[in-house]
PDB file of C-alpha atoms in Angstrom:
ATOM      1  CA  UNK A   1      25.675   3.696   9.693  1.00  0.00           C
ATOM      2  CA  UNK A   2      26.314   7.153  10.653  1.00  0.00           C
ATOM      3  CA  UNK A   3      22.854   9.229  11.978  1.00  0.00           C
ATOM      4  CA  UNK A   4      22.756  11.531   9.461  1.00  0.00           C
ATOM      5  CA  UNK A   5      22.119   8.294   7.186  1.00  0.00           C
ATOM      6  CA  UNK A   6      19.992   6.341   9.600  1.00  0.00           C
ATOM      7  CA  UNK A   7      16.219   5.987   7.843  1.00  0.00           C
ATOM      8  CA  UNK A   8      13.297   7.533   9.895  1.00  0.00           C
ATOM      9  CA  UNK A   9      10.331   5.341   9.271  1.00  0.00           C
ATOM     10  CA  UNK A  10       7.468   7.135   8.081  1.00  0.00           C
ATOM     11  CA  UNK A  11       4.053   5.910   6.887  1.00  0.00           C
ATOM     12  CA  UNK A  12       4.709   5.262   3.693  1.00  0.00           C
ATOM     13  CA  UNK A  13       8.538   4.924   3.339  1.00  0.00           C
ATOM     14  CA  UNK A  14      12.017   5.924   4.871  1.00  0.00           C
ATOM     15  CA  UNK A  15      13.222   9.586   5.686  1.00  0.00           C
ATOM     16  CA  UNK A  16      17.167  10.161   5.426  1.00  0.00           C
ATOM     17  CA  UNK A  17      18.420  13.517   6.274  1.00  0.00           C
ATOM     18  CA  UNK A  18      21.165  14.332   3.008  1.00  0.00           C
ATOM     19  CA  UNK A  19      24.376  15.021   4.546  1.00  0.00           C
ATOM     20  CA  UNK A  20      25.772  18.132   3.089  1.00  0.00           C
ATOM     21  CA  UNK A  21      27.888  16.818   0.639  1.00  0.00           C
ATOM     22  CA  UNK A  22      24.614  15.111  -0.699  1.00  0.00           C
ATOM     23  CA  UNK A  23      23.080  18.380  -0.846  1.00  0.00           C
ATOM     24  CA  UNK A  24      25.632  19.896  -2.707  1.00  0.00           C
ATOM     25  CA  UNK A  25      25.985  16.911  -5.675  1.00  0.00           C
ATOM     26  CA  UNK A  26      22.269  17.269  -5.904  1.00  0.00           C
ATOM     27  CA  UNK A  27      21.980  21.282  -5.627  1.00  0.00           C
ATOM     28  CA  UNK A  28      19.716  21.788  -2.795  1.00  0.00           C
ATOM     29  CA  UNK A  29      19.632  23.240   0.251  1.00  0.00           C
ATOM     30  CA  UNK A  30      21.124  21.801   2.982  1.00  0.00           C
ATOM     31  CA  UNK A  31      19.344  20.207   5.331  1.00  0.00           C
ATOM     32  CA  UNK A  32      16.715  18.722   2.497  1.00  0.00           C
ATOM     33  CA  UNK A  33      15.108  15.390   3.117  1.00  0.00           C
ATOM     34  CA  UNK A  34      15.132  12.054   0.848  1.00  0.00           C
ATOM     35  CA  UNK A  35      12.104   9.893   1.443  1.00  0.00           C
ATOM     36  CA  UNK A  36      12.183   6.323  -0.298  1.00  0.00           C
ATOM     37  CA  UNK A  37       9.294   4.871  -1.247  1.00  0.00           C
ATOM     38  CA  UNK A  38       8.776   0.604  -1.639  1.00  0.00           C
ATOM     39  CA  UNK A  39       5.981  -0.673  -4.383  1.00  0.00           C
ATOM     40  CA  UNK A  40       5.643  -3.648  -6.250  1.00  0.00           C
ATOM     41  CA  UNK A  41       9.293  -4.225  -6.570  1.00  0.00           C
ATOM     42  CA  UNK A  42      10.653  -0.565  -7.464  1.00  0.00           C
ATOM     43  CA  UNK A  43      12.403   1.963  -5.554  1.00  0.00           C
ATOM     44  CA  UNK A  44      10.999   5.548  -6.121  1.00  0.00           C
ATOM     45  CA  UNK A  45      12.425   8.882  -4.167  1.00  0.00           C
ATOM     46  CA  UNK A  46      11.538  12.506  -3.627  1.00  0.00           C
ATOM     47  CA  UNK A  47      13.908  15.125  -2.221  1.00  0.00           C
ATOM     48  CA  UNK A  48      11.857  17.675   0.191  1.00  0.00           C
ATOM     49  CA  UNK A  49      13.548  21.197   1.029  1.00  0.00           C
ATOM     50  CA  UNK A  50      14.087  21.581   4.907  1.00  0.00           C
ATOM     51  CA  UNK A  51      11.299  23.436   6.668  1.00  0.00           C
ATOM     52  CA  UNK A  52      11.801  26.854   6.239  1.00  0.00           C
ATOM     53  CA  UNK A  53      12.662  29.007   9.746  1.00  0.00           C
ATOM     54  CA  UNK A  54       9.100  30.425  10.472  1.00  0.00           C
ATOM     55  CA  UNK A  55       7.538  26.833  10.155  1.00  0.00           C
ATOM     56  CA  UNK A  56      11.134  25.599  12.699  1.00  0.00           C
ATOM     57  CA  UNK A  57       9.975  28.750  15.119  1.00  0.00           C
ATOM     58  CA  UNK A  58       6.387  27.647  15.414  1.00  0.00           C
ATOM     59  CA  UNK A  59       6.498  24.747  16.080  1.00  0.00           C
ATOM     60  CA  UNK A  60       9.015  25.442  19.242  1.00  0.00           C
ATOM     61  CA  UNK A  61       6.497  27.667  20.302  1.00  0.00           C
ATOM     62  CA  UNK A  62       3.779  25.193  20.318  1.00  0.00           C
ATOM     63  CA  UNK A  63       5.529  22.699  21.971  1.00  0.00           C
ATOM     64  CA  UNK A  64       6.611  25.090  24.664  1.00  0.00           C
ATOM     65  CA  UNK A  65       2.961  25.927  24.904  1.00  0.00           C
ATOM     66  CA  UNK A  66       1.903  22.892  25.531  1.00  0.00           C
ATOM     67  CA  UNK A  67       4.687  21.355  27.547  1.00  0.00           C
ATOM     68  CA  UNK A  68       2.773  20.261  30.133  1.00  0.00           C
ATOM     69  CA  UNK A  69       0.152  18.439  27.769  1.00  0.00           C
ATOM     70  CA  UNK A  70       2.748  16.493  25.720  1.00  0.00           C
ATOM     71  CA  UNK A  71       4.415  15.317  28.965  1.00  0.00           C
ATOM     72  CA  UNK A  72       1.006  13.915  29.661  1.00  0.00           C
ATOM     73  CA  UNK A  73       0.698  12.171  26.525  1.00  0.00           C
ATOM     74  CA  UNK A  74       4.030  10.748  27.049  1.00  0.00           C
ATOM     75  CA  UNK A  75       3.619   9.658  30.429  1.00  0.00           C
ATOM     76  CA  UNK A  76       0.378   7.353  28.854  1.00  0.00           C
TER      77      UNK A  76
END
């Protein structure tokens, strides 16, 4: 299965990244999320729009910030 369609497991369902040409047939933004969601024998889904830049910046920054902290945790 190529990565881009390789499920993420989240807490309460699957996360595939839409390839573009997903994106396109369903007229959002590239880079938007599906998330599939199991219960009592039915398949629902919800499209999320990709983080937007200032969200993708912070969160660099705080992991820069705290490097040396997160290599701890990982180390454990």
């Amino acid at each position: 299965m190529p990565k881009a369609l390789t499920p993420t497991e989240a807490d309460n369902g699957w996360v595939i990244t839409m390839t573009p040409e997903m994106a396109r047939l369903a007229s959002v933004p590239d880079g938007s999320l599906i998330v599939f969601y199991i219960s009592e024998g039915k398949v629902s889904a919800e499209i999320l729009p990709p983080a937007p830049s200032e969200i993708d910046q912070f969160v660099e920054r705080m992991v820069e910030k705290h490097r040396d902290a997160f290599e701890e945790m990982k180390r454990h």
